[in-house]
Amino acid sequence: MDTIAAIATPTGQGGVGIIRVSGPLTDAIAKAILGRCPRARQAEYLAFMDAEGSVIDKGIAVFFAKPHSFTGEDVLELHGHGGQVVLDMLLQQVLMHGARLARAGEFSERAFLNEKIDLAQAEAIADLIAADSEDAARAAMRSLQGEFSSAIDQLVEQLVQLRTYLEAALDFPEEEIDFIADSVVAIKLGEIQSQIKTVLESARQGCLLKEGMTVVIAGKPNAGKSSLLNQLAGSDTAIVTDIPGTTRDVLREHIQIDGLPLHIIDTAGLRHSADLIEQEGVRRAWREIERCDRLLYLIDSQTKDDVPKELIEQLPKSTGLSVVFNKTDVSGERNRISETPERTEIYVSAKTGQGIDLLRQHLKTSMGYHQRTEGQFIARRRHIMAINTAAEHLNKGLRCYEDCSVELLAEELRLAQQHLSSITGEFTSDDLLGKIFAEFCIGK
Ligand SMILES: Nc1nc2c(ncn2[C@@H]2O[C@H](COP(=O)(O)OP(=O)(O)O)[C@@H](O)[C@H]2O)c(=O)[nH]1
Ligand SMILES: [Mg+2]
């Protein structure tokens, strides 16, 4: 293992800037720069010196002896003044004494490889740093503390127990356990399935907190789409005029509803146009419609318009549709929300803001988000996919069991276990690991 180093604080000027060093040369680097290695886990105020012995900066040095450190290796932190030049000079010294620059996420990667944290916890560090709401930060902290991992570990543990039971029986056919008459297997399978459901639901909520939902506003020109974007965002992002075809490009706003992230996209009005730029805008609008989580189709409530059939036909099944009737301030319609079996209709005025609260509330509930402050952990799409796949293997396993093929059941259980374990990093390819850690910031 080589020794890595990086500036751990963000670039720019600040009161304090921190350089982090990890690896076998840490001790030697400390001696070279500080004159001696500080006592482990004790903050010491020391001069940081260059090779000629002149002082670059003075600050706090903390040494963590392996394995009692974040990475599990010897770690040194130099807390100096937060100036770019002074930190660069100090980093140069560290590199000169044999360390190399750390890649993004390399400290966390080492912590993972040395089993200080599992993969879900490592991801939670990145998610905590990137959290853009208090709820997301708290959920990331819970994952970092291992709540998500332990829920997964419990599931894995139960699968292991069931597999052991099955395999023992398979190895000793002379004992002739009648699996079907033996209800232990069926009961256990049922238990695991219901626990997977619970974990999946929590993970979905956590994923919403992290990644949010993408909502596209579409409709005819002049329906008030850009006005609605501005109203939801509380700013004048989009140009609003009474000239049809004003919006030609795709506009994006990132907003939060009670801490829940929402990506709102305003598009060009859907119509046939001779204008080349507008044609391209309409093409882009379609592209956004095809990949969003929810479509808000906006209709001027003074007209008798409705959602075009071709739109409903082209909408992917997983995409939710809400119909928003706008301009109630002139049409005189009451601001309200009404649910029909096919769709939700909301009456608002994008200009005056009336009814917008109903729309916000609707967006929140349509995300399937329950405000629960306790017990939520941050999760990623990767985790949800793994849990889903594990659940599918369990379902398949149950069918094999009903067909009396215990060998196939055992195999499905093995696969389910493998997918769950990929969440905490037990069975995870190097490619994926590389990708996950590359998204981290330098010095973490
Ligand atoms: N009275 C009224 N006018 C609106 C409302 N929403 C938008 N408008 C007007 O309708 C015109 C088109 O609005 P705009 O947001 O640019 O529509 P877009 O083409 O769908 O993006 C502008 O003159 C807006 O001021 C509303 O709720 N009430
Ligand atoms: Mg517009």
XYZ file of C-alpha atoms and ligand atoms in Angstrom:
473
model
C 0.000 0.000 0.000
C 1.323 3.424 -0.815
C 0.726 6.504 1.248
C -1.884 8.964 0.050
C -2.454 12.624 0.841
C -4.954 15.330 -0.037
C -6.314 18.659 1.062
C -9.527 17.611 2.799
C -11.153 21.028 3.063
C -12.808 22.749 0.091
C -10.758 25.045 -2.108
C -10.897 28.735 -1.369
C -10.137 30.747 1.726
C -11.207 29.624 5.170
C -10.224 29.841 8.798
C -8.826 26.334 8.799
C -7.530 24.050 6.065
C -6.845 20.384 6.633
C -4.393 18.038 4.962
C -4.943 14.369 5.429
C -2.302 11.647 5.058
C -2.878 7.891 5.242
C -0.579 4.907 4.803
C 2.676 3.334 5.974
C 4.864 6.450 5.431
C 2.660 8.606 7.648
C 4.925 8.296 10.647
C 8.034 9.267 8.646
C 6.205 12.194 7.037
C 5.124 13.442 10.464
C 8.711 13.294 11.704
C 9.999 15.149 8.653
C 7.452 17.958 8.798
C 6.769 18.254 12.520
C 10.131 17.130 13.896
C 8.430 14.227 15.644
C 5.318 12.110 15.383
C 2.593 13.467 17.694
C 1.231 11.183 20.405
C -1.664 9.174 18.957
C -5.075 10.824 19.243
C -3.773 13.909 20.979
C -4.031 17.306 19.382
C -0.666 19.047 19.414
C 0.142 22.579 18.391
C 3.251 22.365 16.222
C 5.191 24.121 13.479
C 4.835 22.665 9.967
C 8.271 22.868 8.386
C 9.723 22.488 4.916
C 12.875 20.484 4.119
C 15.134 23.452 4.982
C 13.518 23.758 8.395
C 11.731 27.032 7.748
C 8.178 27.249 9.062
C 5.400 27.078 6.427
C 2.558 27.326 8.908
C 1.720 26.504 12.501
C -1.300 24.506 13.534
C -2.793 21.441 15.112
C -1.456 18.015 14.199
C -3.331 14.838 15.066
C -1.936 11.365 14.551
C -4.089 8.224 14.523
C -2.155 4.964 14.812
C -3.499 2.015 12.810
C -5.957 0.369 13.060
C -7.707 3.033 15.127
C -8.268 5.531 12.342
C -10.828 6.280 9.665
C -8.954 4.307 7.015
C -7.587 1.655 9.356
C -4.049 2.804 8.459
C -1.770 5.320 10.174
C -3.383 8.704 9.556
C -2.055 12.210 10.079
C -4.144 15.353 9.952
C -2.533 18.747 9.697
C -4.930 21.561 10.558
C -3.363 24.738 9.262
C -4.676 28.031 7.951
C -7.188 27.742 5.147
C -5.373 29.510 2.330
C -4.848 27.890 -1.058
C -1.153 28.740 -1.369
C -0.144 27.804 2.154
C -2.040 24.504 1.903
C -0.457 23.745 -1.477
C 3.013 24.432 -0.032
C 2.319 22.063 2.839
C 0.903 19.402 0.519
C 4.034 19.663 -1.643
C 6.130 18.828 1.433
C 3.988 15.800 2.216
C 4.328 14.582 -1.378
C 8.050 15.243 -1.382
C 8.419 12.888 1.564
C 6.892 10.011 -0.377
C 3.121 10.323 -0.363
C 1.130 10.570 -3.575
C -2.038 12.531 -4.288
C -5.160 10.632 -3.272
C -7.812 9.896 -5.874
C -11.408 10.982 -5.220
C -12.894 8.842 -2.476
C -9.665 6.952 -1.844
C -9.678 7.464 1.924
C -13.204 6.041 2.107
C -12.208 3.233 -0.242
C -9.405 2.255 2.115
C -11.777 2.430 5.071
C -14.013 0.011 3.157
C -11.170 -2.314 2.121
C -9.890 -2.394 5.715
C -13.423 -3.192 6.894
C -13.838 -0.068 8.971
C -17.126 0.590 7.172
C -19.194 -1.353 4.655
C -20.124 -0.150 1.196
C -23.545 1.232 2.142
C -21.907 3.225 4.911
C -19.237 4.530 2.557
C -21.971 5.680 0.183
C -23.748 7.302 3.122
C -20.671 9.461 3.741
C -20.905 10.844 0.213
C -24.657 11.254 0.613
C -24.254 13.095 3.906
C -21.819 15.514 2.311
C -24.123 16.000 -0.682
C -27.349 16.187 1.360
C -29.391 19.220 0.373
C -32.056 19.019 3.035
C -32.108 18.364 6.740
C -34.153 15.180 6.286
C -31.661 13.844 3.747
C -28.752 14.648 6.048
C -30.383 12.886 8.995
C -31.234 9.863 6.877
C -27.666 9.717 5.559
C -26.362 9.822 9.113
C -28.566 6.905 10.068
C -27.206 4.904 7.143
C -23.691 5.914 8.093
C -24.284 4.646 11.604
C -25.175 1.320 10.066
C -28.973 1.169 10.398
C -29.496 0.306 6.744
C -26.613 -2.165 6.726
C -27.884 -3.949 9.795
C -31.354 -4.313 8.266
C -29.687 -5.908 5.234
C -27.385 -8.039 7.394
C -30.373 -9.380 9.320
C -32.005 -10.456 6.074
C -28.801 -12.099 4.887
C -28.453 -13.881 8.220
C -31.931 -15.369 7.910
C -31.247 -16.507 4.368
C -28.063 -18.174 5.544
C -29.959 -20.008 8.272
C -32.596 -21.230 5.864
C -29.974 -22.326 3.344
C -28.069 -24.213 6.002
C -31.247 -25.996 6.999
C -32.034 -26.933 3.394
C -28.531 -27.994 2.525
C -28.158 -30.178 5.574
C -31.325 -31.923 4.541
C -30.128 -32.276 0.944
C -26.841 -33.762 2.114
C -28.551 -36.431 4.154
C -31.309 -37.702 1.897
C -31.621 -40.858 4.006
C -33.133 -38.716 6.763
C -35.971 -38.019 4.331
C -37.363 -34.774 5.539
C -40.650 -34.191 3.837
C -40.177 -30.550 2.911
C -43.734 -29.880 1.968
C -45.156 -31.399 5.114
C -42.417 -29.638 7.036
C -43.882 -26.157 7.401
C -40.652 -24.622 8.761
C -39.443 -23.726 5.267
C -42.681 -22.120 4.166
C -42.995 -20.092 7.347
C -39.393 -18.905 7.178
C -39.731 -17.938 3.520
C -42.853 -15.956 4.297
C -41.103 -14.130 7.115
C -38.139 -13.197 4.988
C -40.406 -11.986 2.190
C -42.327 -9.698 4.478
C -39.128 -8.289 5.961
C -37.757 -7.615 2.497
C -40.921 -5.644 1.771
C -40.408 -3.492 4.841
C -36.769 -2.800 4.032
C -37.641 -2.043 0.410
C -40.263 0.490 1.460
C -37.805 2.293 3.742
C -35.152 2.228 1.053
C -37.599 3.710 -1.481
C -38.336 6.565 0.892
C -34.643 7.107 1.451
C -33.994 7.116 -2.265
C -36.694 9.743 -2.777
C -35.020 11.897 -0.144
C -31.746 11.612 -1.971
C -32.688 11.696 -5.606
C -36.139 13.241 -5.603
C -38.636 13.106 -8.412
C -38.526 14.612 -11.875
C -41.653 16.459 -12.927
C -42.201 17.765 -16.434
C -44.660 20.545 -17.176
C -46.141 20.152 -20.642
C -49.103 21.540 -22.528
C -50.106 23.787 -25.383
C -48.364 27.102 -25.949
C -49.659 29.837 -23.620
C -51.254 27.398 -21.164
C -49.056 28.994 -18.494
C -46.302 26.400 -18.149
C -43.496 28.868 -17.598
C -45.660 30.814 -15.148
C -46.227 27.589 -13.217
C -42.498 26.824 -13.111
C -41.816 30.308 -11.771
C -44.589 30.000 -9.224
C -43.315 26.643 -7.927
C -39.715 27.822 -7.883
C -40.588 31.170 -6.362
C -38.403 32.951 -8.907
C -38.488 34.382 -12.397
C -36.543 31.589 -14.037
C -38.570 31.330 -17.209
C -39.574 34.103 -19.558
C -43.335 34.595 -19.538
C -45.067 36.410 -22.391
C -48.402 36.151 -24.130
C -46.615 35.217 -27.352
C -47.118 31.494 -28.043
C -43.830 29.653 -28.520
C -41.804 31.783 -26.085
C -40.168 28.821 -24.389
C -38.140 26.880 -26.906
C -35.543 25.253 -24.734
C -35.870 22.980 -21.735
C -35.658 24.851 -18.411
C -34.855 23.164 -15.143
C -35.419 24.198 -11.554
C -34.491 22.321 -8.452
C -36.953 22.933 -5.636
C -37.875 21.349 -2.343
C -41.277 20.637 -0.903
C -40.893 20.158 2.843
C -37.335 19.004 2.330
C -38.181 16.672 -0.526
C -36.144 17.332 -3.675
C -38.025 17.918 -6.884
C -36.607 18.579 -10.346
C -39.090 20.645 -12.302
C -38.732 20.932 -16.037
C -40.501 23.500 -18.193
C -40.797 22.642 -21.857
C -41.769 24.190 -25.143
C -45.502 24.099 -25.850
C -46.501 21.001 -27.790
C -47.636 22.077 -31.237
C -46.637 21.762 -34.861
C -44.513 24.693 -35.803
C -42.696 25.830 -38.916
C -40.005 27.443 -36.774
C -36.926 25.195 -36.729
C -35.857 26.234 -33.247
C -39.320 25.636 -31.877
C -39.447 22.236 -33.605
C -36.255 21.268 -31.820
C -37.773 22.568 -28.556
C -40.834 20.357 -29.039
C -38.589 17.387 -29.798
C -36.699 18.018 -26.554
C -39.962 18.376 -24.669
C -40.939 14.884 -25.808
C -37.607 13.514 -24.710
C -38.135 14.899 -21.202
C -41.703 13.605 -21.093
C -40.518 10.121 -21.911
C -38.154 9.923 -18.975
C -39.810 11.851 -16.163
C -41.455 10.400 -13.048
C -44.566 12.532 -13.343
C -46.098 14.670 -16.041
C -48.100 17.777 -15.223
C -50.254 18.446 -18.250
C -51.345 22.062 -18.151
C -54.614 23.249 -19.696
C -56.046 26.742 -19.856
C -59.295 26.309 -17.898
C -61.012 28.870 -20.143
C -60.832 26.351 -22.987
C -62.476 22.981 -23.522
C -59.119 21.344 -24.182
C -58.086 18.016 -22.765
C -54.979 15.848 -22.690
C -54.234 14.722 -26.270
C -54.764 11.007 -26.858
C -51.351 10.604 -28.486
C -49.735 11.874 -25.309
C -51.526 9.356 -23.117
C -50.591 6.606 -25.551
C -46.929 7.540 -25.616
C -46.559 7.998 -21.875
C -44.570 5.186 -20.267
C -46.699 3.140 -17.849
C -44.561 4.035 -14.870
C -45.040 7.761 -15.420
C -47.755 9.425 -13.374
C -50.063 11.949 -15.030
C -51.713 14.901 -13.315
C -53.870 17.359 -15.189
C -53.602 20.953 -14.074
C -56.274 23.426 -15.133
C -54.745 26.888 -15.050
C -55.946 30.482 -15.057
C -58.804 29.981 -12.593
C -58.492 33.694 -11.796
C -60.057 34.459 -15.176
C -62.140 31.341 -15.825
C -63.805 31.598 -12.426
C -63.302 27.881 -11.694
C -62.940 27.053 -8.004
C -59.363 26.150 -6.978
C -59.591 22.510 -6.024
C -58.213 19.033 -6.419
C -60.362 16.165 -7.618
C -59.424 12.551 -7.954
C -61.086 10.425 -10.584
C -60.228 6.770 -11.111
C -58.154 7.690 -14.166
C -56.383 10.811 -13.029
C -55.975 13.697 -10.632
C -57.229 17.115 -11.677
C -56.054 20.274 -9.990
C -57.380 23.768 -10.583
C -54.924 26.586 -10.000
C -53.849 30.022 -11.045
C -50.168 30.102 -11.882
C -50.367 33.864 -12.006
C -51.881 34.570 -8.578
C -50.611 31.415 -6.874
C -54.074 30.259 -5.829
C -54.357 26.491 -5.614
C -50.586 26.036 -5.852
C -50.457 24.665 -2.301
C -52.859 21.917 -3.370
C -50.519 21.113 -6.235
C -47.482 21.026 -3.919
C -49.302 18.718 -1.535
C -50.331 16.519 -4.434
C -46.775 16.273 -5.758
C -45.560 15.234 -2.344
C -48.145 12.506 -1.857
C -47.791 11.291 -5.435
C -44.142 10.595 -4.687
C -45.379 8.138 -2.098
C -43.559 10.056 0.567
C -44.663 9.671 4.166
C -43.313 12.219 6.547
C -41.575 10.044 9.048
C -38.710 11.527 10.901
C -37.570 8.371 12.643
C -36.004 5.279 11.181
C -35.458 6.505 7.670
C -32.156 5.797 6.046
C -30.668 7.094 2.857
C -30.613 4.661 -0.039
C -29.635 4.689 -3.668
C -31.207 3.282 -6.795
C -28.501 0.631 -6.770
C -29.757 -0.586 -3.378
C -33.368 -0.659 -4.481
C -32.497 -2.666 -7.571
C -30.547 -5.164 -5.461
C -33.401 -5.580 -2.960
C -35.900 -5.965 -5.790
C -33.802 -8.634 -7.482
C -33.404 -10.484 -4.194
C -37.185 -10.384 -3.714
C -37.682 -11.815 -7.221
C -35.358 -14.719 -6.437
C -37.311 -15.399 -3.282
C -40.577 -15.450 -5.219
C -39.060 -17.838 -7.735
C -37.736 -19.908 -4.857
C -41.185 -20.157 -3.368
C -42.553 -21.488 -6.657
C -39.734 -24.059 -6.847
C -40.589 -25.085 -3.330
C -44.238 -25.516 -4.273
C -43.055 -27.685 -7.169
C -41.095 -29.753 -4.649
C -37.674 -28.907 -6.097
C -35.638 -28.148 -3.048
C -32.360 -27.902 -4.987
C -33.745 -25.075 -7.085
C -35.095 -23.345 -3.999
C -31.633 -23.527 -2.432
C -30.130 -21.983 -5.561
C -32.638 -19.104 -5.589
C -31.896 -18.436 -1.944
C -28.196 -18.309 -2.724
C -28.804 -15.739 -5.474
C -31.071 -13.659 -3.238
C -28.359 -13.607 -0.605
C -25.744 -12.566 -3.134
C -27.779 -9.586 -4.322
C -28.466 -8.406 -0.799
C -24.792 -8.741 0.069
C -23.839 -6.519 -2.853
C -25.437 -3.629 -0.950
C -22.928 -3.816 1.861
C -20.164 -4.701 -0.569
C -19.533 -8.354 0.143
C -20.123 -9.443 -3.448
C -19.401 -6.356 -5.441
C -17.350 -6.147 -8.599
C -14.231 -3.989 -8.682
C -15.741 -2.022 -11.564
C -18.709 -1.028 -9.480
C -16.533 -0.200 -6.487
C -14.396 2.011 -8.696
C -17.477 3.821 -9.979
C -18.928 4.346 -6.534
C -15.779 5.813 -5.015
C -14.963 7.932 -8.049
C -18.091 10.002 -7.318
C -16.671 11.072 -3.973
C -14.815 14.296 -3.445
C -11.049 14.450 -3.077
C -9.851 14.088 0.481
C -12.808 11.954 1.547
N -54.798 35.396 -15.901
C -53.839 34.497 -15.920
N -52.899 34.534 -16.862
C -51.926 33.610 -16.854
C -51.884 32.572 -15.869
N -50.815 31.793 -16.133
C -50.198 32.316 -17.221
N -50.871 33.418 -17.663
C -50.537 34.254 -18.810
O -50.556 33.436 -19.976
C -49.540 33.857 -20.896
C -48.648 32.690 -21.221
O -47.965 32.285 -20.061
P -46.654 31.397 -20.103
O -46.342 31.030 -18.702
O -45.593 32.067 -20.902
O -47.218 30.151 -20.891
P -46.430 28.963 -21.608
O -46.353 29.287 -23.035
O -47.288 27.752 -21.385
O -45.087 28.840 -20.970
C -48.805 34.996 -20.201
O -49.326 36.232 -20.665
C -49.147 34.795 -18.731
O -49.089 35.987 -17.999
C -52.919 32.563 -14.873
O -52.981 31.713 -13.985
N -53.866 33.542 -14.965
Mg -43.253 28.879 -21.730
